Short mmCIF file of C-alpha atoms in Angstrom, two decimals:
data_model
loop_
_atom_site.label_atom_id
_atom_site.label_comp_id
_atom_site.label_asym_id
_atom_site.label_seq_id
_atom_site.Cartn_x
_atom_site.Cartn_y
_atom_site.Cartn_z
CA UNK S 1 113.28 80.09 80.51
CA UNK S 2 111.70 82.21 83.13
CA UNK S 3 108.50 81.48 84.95
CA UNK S 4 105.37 82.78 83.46
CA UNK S 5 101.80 82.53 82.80
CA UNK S 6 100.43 82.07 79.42
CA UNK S 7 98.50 85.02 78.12
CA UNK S 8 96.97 86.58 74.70
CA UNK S 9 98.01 90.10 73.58
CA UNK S 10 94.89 91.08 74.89
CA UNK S 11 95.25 89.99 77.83
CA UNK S 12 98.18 91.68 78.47
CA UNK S 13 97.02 94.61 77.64
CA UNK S 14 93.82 94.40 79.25
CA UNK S 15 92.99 97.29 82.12
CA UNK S 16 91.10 94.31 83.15
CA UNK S 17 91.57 91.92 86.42
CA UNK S 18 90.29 88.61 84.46
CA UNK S 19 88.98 85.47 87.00
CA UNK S 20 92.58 83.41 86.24
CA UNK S 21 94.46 86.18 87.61
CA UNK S 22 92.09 86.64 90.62
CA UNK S 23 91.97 83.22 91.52
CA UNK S 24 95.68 83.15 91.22
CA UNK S 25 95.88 86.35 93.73
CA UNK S 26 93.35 84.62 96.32
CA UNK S 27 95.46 81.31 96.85
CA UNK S 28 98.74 83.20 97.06
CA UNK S 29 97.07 85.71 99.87
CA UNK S 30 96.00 82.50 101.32
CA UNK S 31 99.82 81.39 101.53
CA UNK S 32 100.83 84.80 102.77
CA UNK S 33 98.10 85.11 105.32
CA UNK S 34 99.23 82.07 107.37
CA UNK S 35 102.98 82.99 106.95
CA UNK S 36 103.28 86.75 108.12
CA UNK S 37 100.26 85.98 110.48
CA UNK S 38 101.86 83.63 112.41
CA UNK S 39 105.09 85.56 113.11
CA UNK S 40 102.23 87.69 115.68
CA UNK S 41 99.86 85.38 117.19
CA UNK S 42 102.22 83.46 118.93
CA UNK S 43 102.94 86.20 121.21
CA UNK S 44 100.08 86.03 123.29
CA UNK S 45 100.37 82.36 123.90
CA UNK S 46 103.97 82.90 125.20
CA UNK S 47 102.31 82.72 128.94
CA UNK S 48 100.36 79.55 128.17
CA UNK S 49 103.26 78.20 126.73
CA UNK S 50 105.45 79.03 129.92
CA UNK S 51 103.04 77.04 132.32
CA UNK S 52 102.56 74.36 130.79
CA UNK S 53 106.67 73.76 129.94
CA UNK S 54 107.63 75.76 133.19
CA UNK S 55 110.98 77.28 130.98
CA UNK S 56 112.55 80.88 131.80
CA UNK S 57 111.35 83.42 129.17
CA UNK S 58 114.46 84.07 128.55
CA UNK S 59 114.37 80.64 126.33
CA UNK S 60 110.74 81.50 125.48
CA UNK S 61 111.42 84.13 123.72
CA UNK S 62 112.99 82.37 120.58
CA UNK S 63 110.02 80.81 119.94
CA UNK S 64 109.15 84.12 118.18
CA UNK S 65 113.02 85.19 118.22
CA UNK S 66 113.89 81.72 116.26
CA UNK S 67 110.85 81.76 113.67
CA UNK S 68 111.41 85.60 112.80
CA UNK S 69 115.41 84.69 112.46
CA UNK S 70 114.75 81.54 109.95
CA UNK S 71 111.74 83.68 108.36
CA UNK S 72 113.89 86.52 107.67
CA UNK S 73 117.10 84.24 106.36
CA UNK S 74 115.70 81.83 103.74
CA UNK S 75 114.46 85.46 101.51
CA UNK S 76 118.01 85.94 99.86
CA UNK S 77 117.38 82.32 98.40
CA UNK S 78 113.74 83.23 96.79
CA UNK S 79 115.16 84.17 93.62
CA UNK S 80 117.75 81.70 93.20
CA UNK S 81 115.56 78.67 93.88
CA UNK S 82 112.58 80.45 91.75
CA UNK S 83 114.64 80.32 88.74
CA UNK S 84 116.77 76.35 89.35
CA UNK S 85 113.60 74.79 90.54
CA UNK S 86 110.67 76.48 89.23
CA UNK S 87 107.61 79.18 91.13
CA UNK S 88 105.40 76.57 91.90
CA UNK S 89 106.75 73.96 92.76
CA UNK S 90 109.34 75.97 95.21
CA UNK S 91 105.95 77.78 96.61
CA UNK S 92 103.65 74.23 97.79
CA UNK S 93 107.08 72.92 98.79
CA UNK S 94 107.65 76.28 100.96
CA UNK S 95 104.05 75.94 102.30
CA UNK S 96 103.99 71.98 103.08
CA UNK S 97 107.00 72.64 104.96
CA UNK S 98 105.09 75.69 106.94
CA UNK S 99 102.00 73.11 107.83
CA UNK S 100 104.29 70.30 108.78
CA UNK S 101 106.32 72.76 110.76
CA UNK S 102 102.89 73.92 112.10
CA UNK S 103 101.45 70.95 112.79
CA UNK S 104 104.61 69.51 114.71
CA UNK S 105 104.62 72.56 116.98
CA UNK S 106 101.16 71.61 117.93
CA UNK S 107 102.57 68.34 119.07
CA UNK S 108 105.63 70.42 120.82
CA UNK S 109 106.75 67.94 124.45
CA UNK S 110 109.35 70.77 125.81
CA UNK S 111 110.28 74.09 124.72
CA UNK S 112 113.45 72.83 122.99
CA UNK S 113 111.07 70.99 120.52
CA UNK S 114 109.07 73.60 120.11
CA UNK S 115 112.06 76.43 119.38
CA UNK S 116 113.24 73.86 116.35
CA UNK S 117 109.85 73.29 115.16
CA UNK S 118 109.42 76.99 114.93
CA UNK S 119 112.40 77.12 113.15
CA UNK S 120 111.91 74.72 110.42
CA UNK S 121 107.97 76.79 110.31
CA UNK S 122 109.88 79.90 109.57
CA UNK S 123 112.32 77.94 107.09
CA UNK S 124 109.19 77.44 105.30
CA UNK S 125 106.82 80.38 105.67
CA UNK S 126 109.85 83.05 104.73
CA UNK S 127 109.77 82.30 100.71
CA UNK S 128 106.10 82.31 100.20
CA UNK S 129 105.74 85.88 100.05
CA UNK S 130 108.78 86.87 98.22
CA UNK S 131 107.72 84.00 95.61
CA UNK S 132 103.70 84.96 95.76
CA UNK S 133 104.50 88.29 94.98
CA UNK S 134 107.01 87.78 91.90
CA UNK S 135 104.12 84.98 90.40
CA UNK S 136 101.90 87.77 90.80
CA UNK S 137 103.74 90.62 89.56
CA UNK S 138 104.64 88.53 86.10
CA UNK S 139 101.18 87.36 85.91
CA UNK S 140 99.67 90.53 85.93
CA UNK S 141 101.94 92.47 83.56
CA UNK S 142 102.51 96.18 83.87
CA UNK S 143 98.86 97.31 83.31
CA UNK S 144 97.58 95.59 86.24
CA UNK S 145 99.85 95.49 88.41
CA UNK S 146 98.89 97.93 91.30
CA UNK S 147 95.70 96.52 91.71
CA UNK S 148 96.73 92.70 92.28
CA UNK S 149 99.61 93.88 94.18
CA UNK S 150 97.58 95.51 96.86
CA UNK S 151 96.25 91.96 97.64
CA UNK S 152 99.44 90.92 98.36
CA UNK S 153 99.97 93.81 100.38
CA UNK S 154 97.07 93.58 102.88
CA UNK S 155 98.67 90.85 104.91
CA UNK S 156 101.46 93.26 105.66
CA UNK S 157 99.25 95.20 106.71
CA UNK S 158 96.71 93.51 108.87
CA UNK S 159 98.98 90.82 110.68
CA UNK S 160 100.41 93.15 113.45
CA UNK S 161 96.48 93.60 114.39
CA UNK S 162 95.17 90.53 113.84
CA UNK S 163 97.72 88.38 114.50
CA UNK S 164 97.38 89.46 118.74
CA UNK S 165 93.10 89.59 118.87
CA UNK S 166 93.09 86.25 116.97
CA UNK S 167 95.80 84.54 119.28
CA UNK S 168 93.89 85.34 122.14
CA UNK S 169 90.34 84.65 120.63
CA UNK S 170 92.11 81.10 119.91
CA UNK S 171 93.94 80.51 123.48
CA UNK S 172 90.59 81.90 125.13
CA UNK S 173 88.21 79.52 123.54
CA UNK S 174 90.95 76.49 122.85
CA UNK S 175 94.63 75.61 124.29
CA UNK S 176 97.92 77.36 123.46
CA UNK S 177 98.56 74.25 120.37
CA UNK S 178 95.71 75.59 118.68
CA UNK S 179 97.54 78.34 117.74
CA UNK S 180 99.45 75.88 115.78
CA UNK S 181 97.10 74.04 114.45
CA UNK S 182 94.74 76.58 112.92
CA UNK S 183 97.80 76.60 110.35
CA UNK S 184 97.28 72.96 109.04
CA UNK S 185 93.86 72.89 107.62
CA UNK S 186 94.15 76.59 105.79
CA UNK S 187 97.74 75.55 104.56
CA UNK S 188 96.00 72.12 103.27
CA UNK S 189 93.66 73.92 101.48
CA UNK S 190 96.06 76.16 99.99
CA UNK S 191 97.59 73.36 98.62
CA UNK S 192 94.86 71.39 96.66
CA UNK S 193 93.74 74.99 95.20
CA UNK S 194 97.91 75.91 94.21
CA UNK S 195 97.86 72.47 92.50
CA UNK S 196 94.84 73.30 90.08
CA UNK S 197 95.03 77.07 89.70
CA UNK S 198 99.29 78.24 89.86
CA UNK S 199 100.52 78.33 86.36
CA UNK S 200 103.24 75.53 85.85
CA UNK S 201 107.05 77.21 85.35
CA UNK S 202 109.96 75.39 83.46
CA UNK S 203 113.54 75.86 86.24
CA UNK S 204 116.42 77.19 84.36
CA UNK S 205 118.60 74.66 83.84
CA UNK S 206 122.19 74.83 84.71
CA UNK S 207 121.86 77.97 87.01
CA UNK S 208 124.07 77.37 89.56
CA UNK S 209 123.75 78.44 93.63
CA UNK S 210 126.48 81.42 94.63
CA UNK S 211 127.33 79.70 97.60
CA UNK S 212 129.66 82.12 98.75
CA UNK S 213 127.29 84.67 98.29
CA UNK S 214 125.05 82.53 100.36
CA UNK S 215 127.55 81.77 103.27
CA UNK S 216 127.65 85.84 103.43
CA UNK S 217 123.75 87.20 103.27
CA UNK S 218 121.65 84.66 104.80
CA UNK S 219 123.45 84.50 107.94
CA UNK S 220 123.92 88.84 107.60
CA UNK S 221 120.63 89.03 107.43
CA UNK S 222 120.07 86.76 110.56
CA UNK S 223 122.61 88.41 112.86
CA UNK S 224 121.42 92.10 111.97
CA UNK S 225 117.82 90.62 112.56
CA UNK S 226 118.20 89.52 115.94
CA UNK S 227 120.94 92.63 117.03
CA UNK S 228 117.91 94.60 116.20
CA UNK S 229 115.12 92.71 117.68
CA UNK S 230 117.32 92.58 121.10
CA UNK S 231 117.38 96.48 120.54
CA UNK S 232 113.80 96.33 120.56
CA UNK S 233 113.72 93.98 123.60
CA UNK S 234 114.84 95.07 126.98
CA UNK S 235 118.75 95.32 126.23
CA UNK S 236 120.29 98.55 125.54
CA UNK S 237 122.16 99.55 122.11
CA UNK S 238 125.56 99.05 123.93
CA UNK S 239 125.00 95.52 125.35
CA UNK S 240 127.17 92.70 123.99
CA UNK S 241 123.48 91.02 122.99
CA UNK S 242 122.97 93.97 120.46
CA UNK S 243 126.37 94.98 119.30
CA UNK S 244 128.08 91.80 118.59
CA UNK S 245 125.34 90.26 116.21
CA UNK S 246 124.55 93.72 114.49
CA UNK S 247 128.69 94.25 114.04
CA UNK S 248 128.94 90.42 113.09
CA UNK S 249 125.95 91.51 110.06
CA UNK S 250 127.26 94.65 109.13
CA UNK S 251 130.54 92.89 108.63
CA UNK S 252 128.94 90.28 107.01
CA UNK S 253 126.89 92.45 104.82
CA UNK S 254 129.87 94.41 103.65
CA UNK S 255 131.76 91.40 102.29
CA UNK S 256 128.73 89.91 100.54
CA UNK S 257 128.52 93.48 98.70
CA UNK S 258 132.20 92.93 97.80
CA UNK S 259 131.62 89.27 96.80
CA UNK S 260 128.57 90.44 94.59
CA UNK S 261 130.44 92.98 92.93
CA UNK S 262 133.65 91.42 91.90
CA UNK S 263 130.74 87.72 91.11
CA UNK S 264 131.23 86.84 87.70
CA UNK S 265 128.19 84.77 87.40
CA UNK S 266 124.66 85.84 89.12
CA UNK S 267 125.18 86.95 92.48
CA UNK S 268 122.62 85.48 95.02
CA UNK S 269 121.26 89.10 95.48
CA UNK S 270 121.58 90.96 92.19
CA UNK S 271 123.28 94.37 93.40
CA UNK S 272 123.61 94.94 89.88
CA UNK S 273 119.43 95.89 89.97
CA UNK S 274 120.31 99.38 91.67
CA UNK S 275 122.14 100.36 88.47
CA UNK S 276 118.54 101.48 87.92
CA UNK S 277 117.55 104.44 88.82
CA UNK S 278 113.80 103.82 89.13
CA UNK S 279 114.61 100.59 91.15
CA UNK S 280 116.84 101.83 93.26
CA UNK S 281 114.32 105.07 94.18
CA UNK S 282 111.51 102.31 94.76
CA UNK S 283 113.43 100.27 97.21
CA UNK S 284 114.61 102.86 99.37
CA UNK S 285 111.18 104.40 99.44
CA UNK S 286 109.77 100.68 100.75
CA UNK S 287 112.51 100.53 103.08
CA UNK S 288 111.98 103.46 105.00
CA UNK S 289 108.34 103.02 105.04
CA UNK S 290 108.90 99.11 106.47
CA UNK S 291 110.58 101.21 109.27
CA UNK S 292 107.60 103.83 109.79
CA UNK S 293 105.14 101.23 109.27
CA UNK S 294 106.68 98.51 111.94
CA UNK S 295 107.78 101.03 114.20
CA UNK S 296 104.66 102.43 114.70
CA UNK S 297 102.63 98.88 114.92
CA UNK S 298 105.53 98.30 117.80
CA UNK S 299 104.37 101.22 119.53
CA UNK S 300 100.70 101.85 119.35
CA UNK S 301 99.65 98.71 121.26
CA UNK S 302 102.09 99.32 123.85
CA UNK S 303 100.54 102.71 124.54
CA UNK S 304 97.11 101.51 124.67
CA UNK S 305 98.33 98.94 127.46
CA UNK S 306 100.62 100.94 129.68
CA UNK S 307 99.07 104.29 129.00
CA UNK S 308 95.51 103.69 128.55
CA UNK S 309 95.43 100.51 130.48
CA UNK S 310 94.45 97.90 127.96
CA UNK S 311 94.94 94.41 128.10
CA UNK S 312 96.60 92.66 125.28
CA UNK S 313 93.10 91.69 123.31
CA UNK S 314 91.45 95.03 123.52
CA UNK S 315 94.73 96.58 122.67
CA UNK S 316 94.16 94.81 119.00
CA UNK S 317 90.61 95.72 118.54
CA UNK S 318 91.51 99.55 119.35
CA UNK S 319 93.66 99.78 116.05
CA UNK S 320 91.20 97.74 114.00
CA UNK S 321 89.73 101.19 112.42
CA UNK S 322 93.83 101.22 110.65
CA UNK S 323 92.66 97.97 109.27
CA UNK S 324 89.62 99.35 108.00
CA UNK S 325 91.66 102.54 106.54
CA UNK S 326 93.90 100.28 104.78
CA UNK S 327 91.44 98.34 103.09
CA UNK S 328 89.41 101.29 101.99
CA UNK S 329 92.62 103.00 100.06
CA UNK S 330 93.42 99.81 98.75
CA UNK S 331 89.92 99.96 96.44
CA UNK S 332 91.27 103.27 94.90
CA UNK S 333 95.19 103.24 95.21
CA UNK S 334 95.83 100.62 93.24
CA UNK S 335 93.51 101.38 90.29
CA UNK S 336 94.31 104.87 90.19
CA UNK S 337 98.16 103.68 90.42
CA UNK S 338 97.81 101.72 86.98
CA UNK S 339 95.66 104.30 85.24
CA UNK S 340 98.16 107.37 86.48
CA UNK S 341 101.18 104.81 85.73
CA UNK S 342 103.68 106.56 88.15
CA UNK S 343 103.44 106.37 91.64
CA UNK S 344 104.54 109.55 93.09
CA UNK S 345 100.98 111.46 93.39
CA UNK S 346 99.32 108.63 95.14
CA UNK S 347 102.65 107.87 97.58
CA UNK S 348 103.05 110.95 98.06
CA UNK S 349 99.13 112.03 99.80
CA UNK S 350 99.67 108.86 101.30
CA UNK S 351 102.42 110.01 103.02
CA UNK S 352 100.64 113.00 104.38
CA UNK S 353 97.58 111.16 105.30
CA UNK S 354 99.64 108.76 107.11
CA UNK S 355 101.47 111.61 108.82
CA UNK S 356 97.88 113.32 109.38
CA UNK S 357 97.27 110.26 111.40
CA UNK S 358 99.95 110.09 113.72
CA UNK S 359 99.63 113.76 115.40
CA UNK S 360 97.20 112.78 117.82
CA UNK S 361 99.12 110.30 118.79
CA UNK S 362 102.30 113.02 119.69
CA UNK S 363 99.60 114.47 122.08
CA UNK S 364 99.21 111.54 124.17
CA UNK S 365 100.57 113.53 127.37
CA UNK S 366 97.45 115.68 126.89
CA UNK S 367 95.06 112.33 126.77
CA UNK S 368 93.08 112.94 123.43
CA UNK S 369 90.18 111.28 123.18
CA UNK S 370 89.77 107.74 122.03
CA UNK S 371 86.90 109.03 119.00
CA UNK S 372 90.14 111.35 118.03
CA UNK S 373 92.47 108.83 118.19
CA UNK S 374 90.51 105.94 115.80
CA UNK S 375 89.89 109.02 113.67
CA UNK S 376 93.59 109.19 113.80
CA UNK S 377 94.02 105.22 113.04
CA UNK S 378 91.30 105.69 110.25
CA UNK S 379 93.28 108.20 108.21
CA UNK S 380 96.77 106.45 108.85
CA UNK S 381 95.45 103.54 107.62
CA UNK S 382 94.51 105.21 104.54
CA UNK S 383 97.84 106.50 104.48
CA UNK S 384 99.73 103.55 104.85
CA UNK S 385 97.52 101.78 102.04
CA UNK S 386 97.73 104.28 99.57
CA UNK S 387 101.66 103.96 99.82
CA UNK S 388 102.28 100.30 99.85
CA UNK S 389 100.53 99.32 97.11
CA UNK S 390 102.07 101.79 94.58
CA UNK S 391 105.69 101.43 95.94
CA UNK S 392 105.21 98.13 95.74
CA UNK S 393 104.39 97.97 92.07
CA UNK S 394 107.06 100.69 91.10
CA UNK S 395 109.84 98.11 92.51
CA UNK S 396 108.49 95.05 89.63
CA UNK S 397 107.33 97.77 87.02
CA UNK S 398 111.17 99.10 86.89
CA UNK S 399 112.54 95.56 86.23
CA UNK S 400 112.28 93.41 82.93
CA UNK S 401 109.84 90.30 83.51
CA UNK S 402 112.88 87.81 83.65
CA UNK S 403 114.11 89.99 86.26
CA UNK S 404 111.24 89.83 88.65
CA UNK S 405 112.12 86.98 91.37
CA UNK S 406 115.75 88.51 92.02
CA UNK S 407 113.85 91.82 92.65
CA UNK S 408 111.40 90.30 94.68
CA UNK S 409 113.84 88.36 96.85
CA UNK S 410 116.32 91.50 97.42
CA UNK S 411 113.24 93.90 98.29
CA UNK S 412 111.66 91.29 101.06
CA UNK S 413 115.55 91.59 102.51
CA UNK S 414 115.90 94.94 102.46
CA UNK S 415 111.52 95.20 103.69
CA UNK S 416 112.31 93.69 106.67
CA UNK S 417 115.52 94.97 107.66
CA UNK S 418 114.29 98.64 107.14
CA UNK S 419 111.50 96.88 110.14
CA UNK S 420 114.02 96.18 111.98
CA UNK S 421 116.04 99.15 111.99
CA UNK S 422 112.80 101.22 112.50
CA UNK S 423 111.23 98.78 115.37
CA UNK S 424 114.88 98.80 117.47
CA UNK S 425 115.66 102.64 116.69
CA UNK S 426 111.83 103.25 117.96
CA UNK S 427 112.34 101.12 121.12
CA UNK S 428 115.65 102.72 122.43
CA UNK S 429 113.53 105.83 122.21
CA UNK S 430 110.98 105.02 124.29
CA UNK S 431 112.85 103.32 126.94
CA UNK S 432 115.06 106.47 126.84
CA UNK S 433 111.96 108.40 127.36
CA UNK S 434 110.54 106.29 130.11
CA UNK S 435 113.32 106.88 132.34
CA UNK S 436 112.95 110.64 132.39
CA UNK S 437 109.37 111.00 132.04
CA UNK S 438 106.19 109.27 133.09
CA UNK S 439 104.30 107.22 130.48
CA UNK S 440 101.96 109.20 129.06
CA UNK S 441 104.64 111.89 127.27
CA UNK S 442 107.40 109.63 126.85
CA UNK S 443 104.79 108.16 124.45
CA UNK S 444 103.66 111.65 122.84
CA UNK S 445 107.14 112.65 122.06
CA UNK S 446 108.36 108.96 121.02
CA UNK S 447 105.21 109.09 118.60
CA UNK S 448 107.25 112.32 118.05
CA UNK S 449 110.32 110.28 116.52
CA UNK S 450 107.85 108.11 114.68
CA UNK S 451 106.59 111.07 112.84
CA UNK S 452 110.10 111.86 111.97
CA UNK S 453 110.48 108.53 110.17
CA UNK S 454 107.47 109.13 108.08
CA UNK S 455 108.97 112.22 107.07
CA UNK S 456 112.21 110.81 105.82
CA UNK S 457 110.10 108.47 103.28
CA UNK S 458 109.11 112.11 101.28
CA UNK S 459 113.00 111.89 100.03
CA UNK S 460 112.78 108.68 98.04
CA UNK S 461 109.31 109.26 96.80
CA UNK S 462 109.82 112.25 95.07
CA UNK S 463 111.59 110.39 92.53
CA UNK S 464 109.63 108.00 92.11
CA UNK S 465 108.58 108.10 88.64
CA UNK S 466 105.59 110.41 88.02
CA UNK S 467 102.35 110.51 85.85
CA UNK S 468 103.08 108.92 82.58
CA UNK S 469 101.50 110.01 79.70
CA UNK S 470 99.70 107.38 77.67
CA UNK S 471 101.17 106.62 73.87
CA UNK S 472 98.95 105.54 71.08
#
């Protein structure tokens, strides 16, 4: 028996966000918050961090490197351990492990410690949002479910930003542990509030791991995330620190879709999803935009640092008017999303808002002006929230309710990676650029390539399912 929340027929089909279902959206942002914001803030503590333990950066850098790794491979697992062990209680279990993780990083004595403690953090924060978002998705039913998915959506959204300007509001006014420790009262208070307010879920007895399938994507997913995010880094596409983990996951990835395929039971990622049309469209559209949206967040603070001269802080608060582009859309997008019932229209002008918002940005050799560029950020942000949200909601709307934490678990995969593959493809770019030109139009023509992406995410969306008519 799957997890779900007990409702009345009119409550199902209610156009109506009742005060169960909003409380129920507030404590899993709260979960999400902590989780995708930490994978940022640490960045700027990296220095702090360094002085204090007096270790190369080279070995500083997994303590981002190692979090985003473990973050990234416990998602194949969300839908397995959603169904054997129950939504809720895998979701406090996933959090208590993020706090503890949290709290012992705090308490860090080398940078060894402090890698592993980041690790077992990431172990834990990497299933509360692939969880969160299937609890929502069945809570909410079909009729609702734009609008409570854009709450899950906003951390996605805002962490990039935030995640920098908080980390240095927190260093500047605390010590580099604080960081850390933030984490422990907001995850302790997402706790007592889960325990009253998530609906209880029965685990389906007898369902058994694919351990194969496990011993194939969780450590694919890991290798191509860290080929990538070396891509990213300073190593070029043909060092041995790219190509041998991003061959090693490719390879790894290839077997796992042979294993799934010839799987008689449930395969730990159900391939057999993208036998649907409508699924399949919705995933590839939320791939490519997880590459133009992280590509672009990798990008625009760099350019306000080198080009413009920011430091890291300032950097943050210059693309706060995205933020407040994002959350505007998200008012409308996902209320007009459930009354239109496809999302093609609204993705669609997102798209082009989103693309709207990046030209000034390809003129950075000709130094527009910073009121043009927040403009800019403004109208991307409404871009980028206005395609989320619906794309989103088109990935649980084209599954059946039983089917929603194996959708949620592959998407988050396949999210991520399309980050990845953006961020790294993005990077080489730029560093390509930087050799042969000075910083200012190496940035204008990589925002150039970053347009590009956008433009490939028109493909997928136009067929994603359009305006449904209504049936009485």
């Amino acid at each position: 028996m799957t997890a779900s929340v007990s409702t009345t027929p009119n409550q199902e089909n209610s156009d109506r966000i009742d005060p169960a279902l909003l409380k129920l959206g507030v404590v899993l942002i709260l979960g999400t918050i902590v989780a995708v914001l930490d994978g940022t803030i640490v960045s700027v503590g990296i220095d702090a961090i360094q002085r204090d333990f007096g270790s190369p950066l080279s070995t500083l850098q997994w303590v981002s490197t190692g979090y985003l790794l473990s973050f990234a491979m416990v998602a194949p697992l969300s839908g397995w351990a959603t169904e054997r062990f129950g939504a809720k209680r895998v979701w406090m279990a996933s959090v208590g492990c993020f706090v503890v993780g949290s709290m012992l990083c705090g308490l860090a004595w080398s940078a060894g410690s402090l890698i592993v403690f980041r690790v077992l953090q990431g172990l834990g924060g990497g299933l509360i949002q692939p969880i969160g978002q299937s609890m929502i998705a069945q809570a909410a039913g079909p009729q609702r479910l734009g609008r409570v998915m854009s709450m899950l959506v906003v951390p996605l959204t805002f962490a990039p930003v935030l995640g920098p300007v908080l980390g240095g509001l927190v260093i500047g006014a605390f010590s580099w542990p604080w960081i850390f420790y933030i984490n422990v009262p907001v995850g302790i208070l997402t706790l007592v509030l889960a325990a009253k307010v998530l609906p209880s879920s029965r685990p389906q007895a007898g369902h058994r791991l694919d351990l194969v399938g496990l011993l194939l994507a969780c450590p694919s997913v890991a290798a191509l995330m860290y080929g990538l995010s070396e891509a990213a880094g300073d190593a070029g596409p043909t060092s041995p620190r790219v190509l041998i983990p991003v061959i090693a996951g490719a390879l790894l990835l290839i077997g796992y879709v042979l294993h799934a395929l010839r799987h008689s039971g449930t395969s730990l990622l159900d391939l057999t999803l993208f036998r649907r049309r409508d699924f399949s469209v919705s995933v590839a559209t939320s791939f490519l935009l997880g590459a133009a949206l992280f590509s672009s967040m990798f990008m625009l603070p760099l350019y306000y640092q080198q080009v413009r001269g920011q430091d890291a802080l300032h950097a943050g608060l210059l693309l706060i008017p995205q933020d407040l582009g994002v959350a505007v859309s998200m008012m409308f997008a996902g209320r007009l999303a459930d009354r239109i019932g496809g999302p093609r229209p609204i993705v669609l002008v997102g798209i082009a808002l989103a693309l709207a918002g990046t030209l000034p940005y390809t003129q950075a050799g000709g130094e527009p002006s910073e009121i043009l560029l927040a403009a800019g950020l403004f109208v991307r942000g409404v871009g980028i929230g206005a395609t989320m949200t619906p794309a989103m909601a088109a990935v649980f709307k084209s599954v059946q309710p039983h089917e929603i934490p194996r959708a949620a678990g592959l998407t988050n995969v396949l999210h991520r990676i399309g980050g990845s593959v953006g961020t790294a493809a993005l990077a080489m770019v730029l560093q390509h650029q930087l050799t042969a030109q000075s910083p200012a139009p190496a940035f204008g023509t990589s925002f150039w390539w970053a347009f590009g992406i956008s433009v490939l995410t028109v493909v997928p969306a136009l067929f994603l399912p359009g305006r449904q008519r209504k049936t009485s």
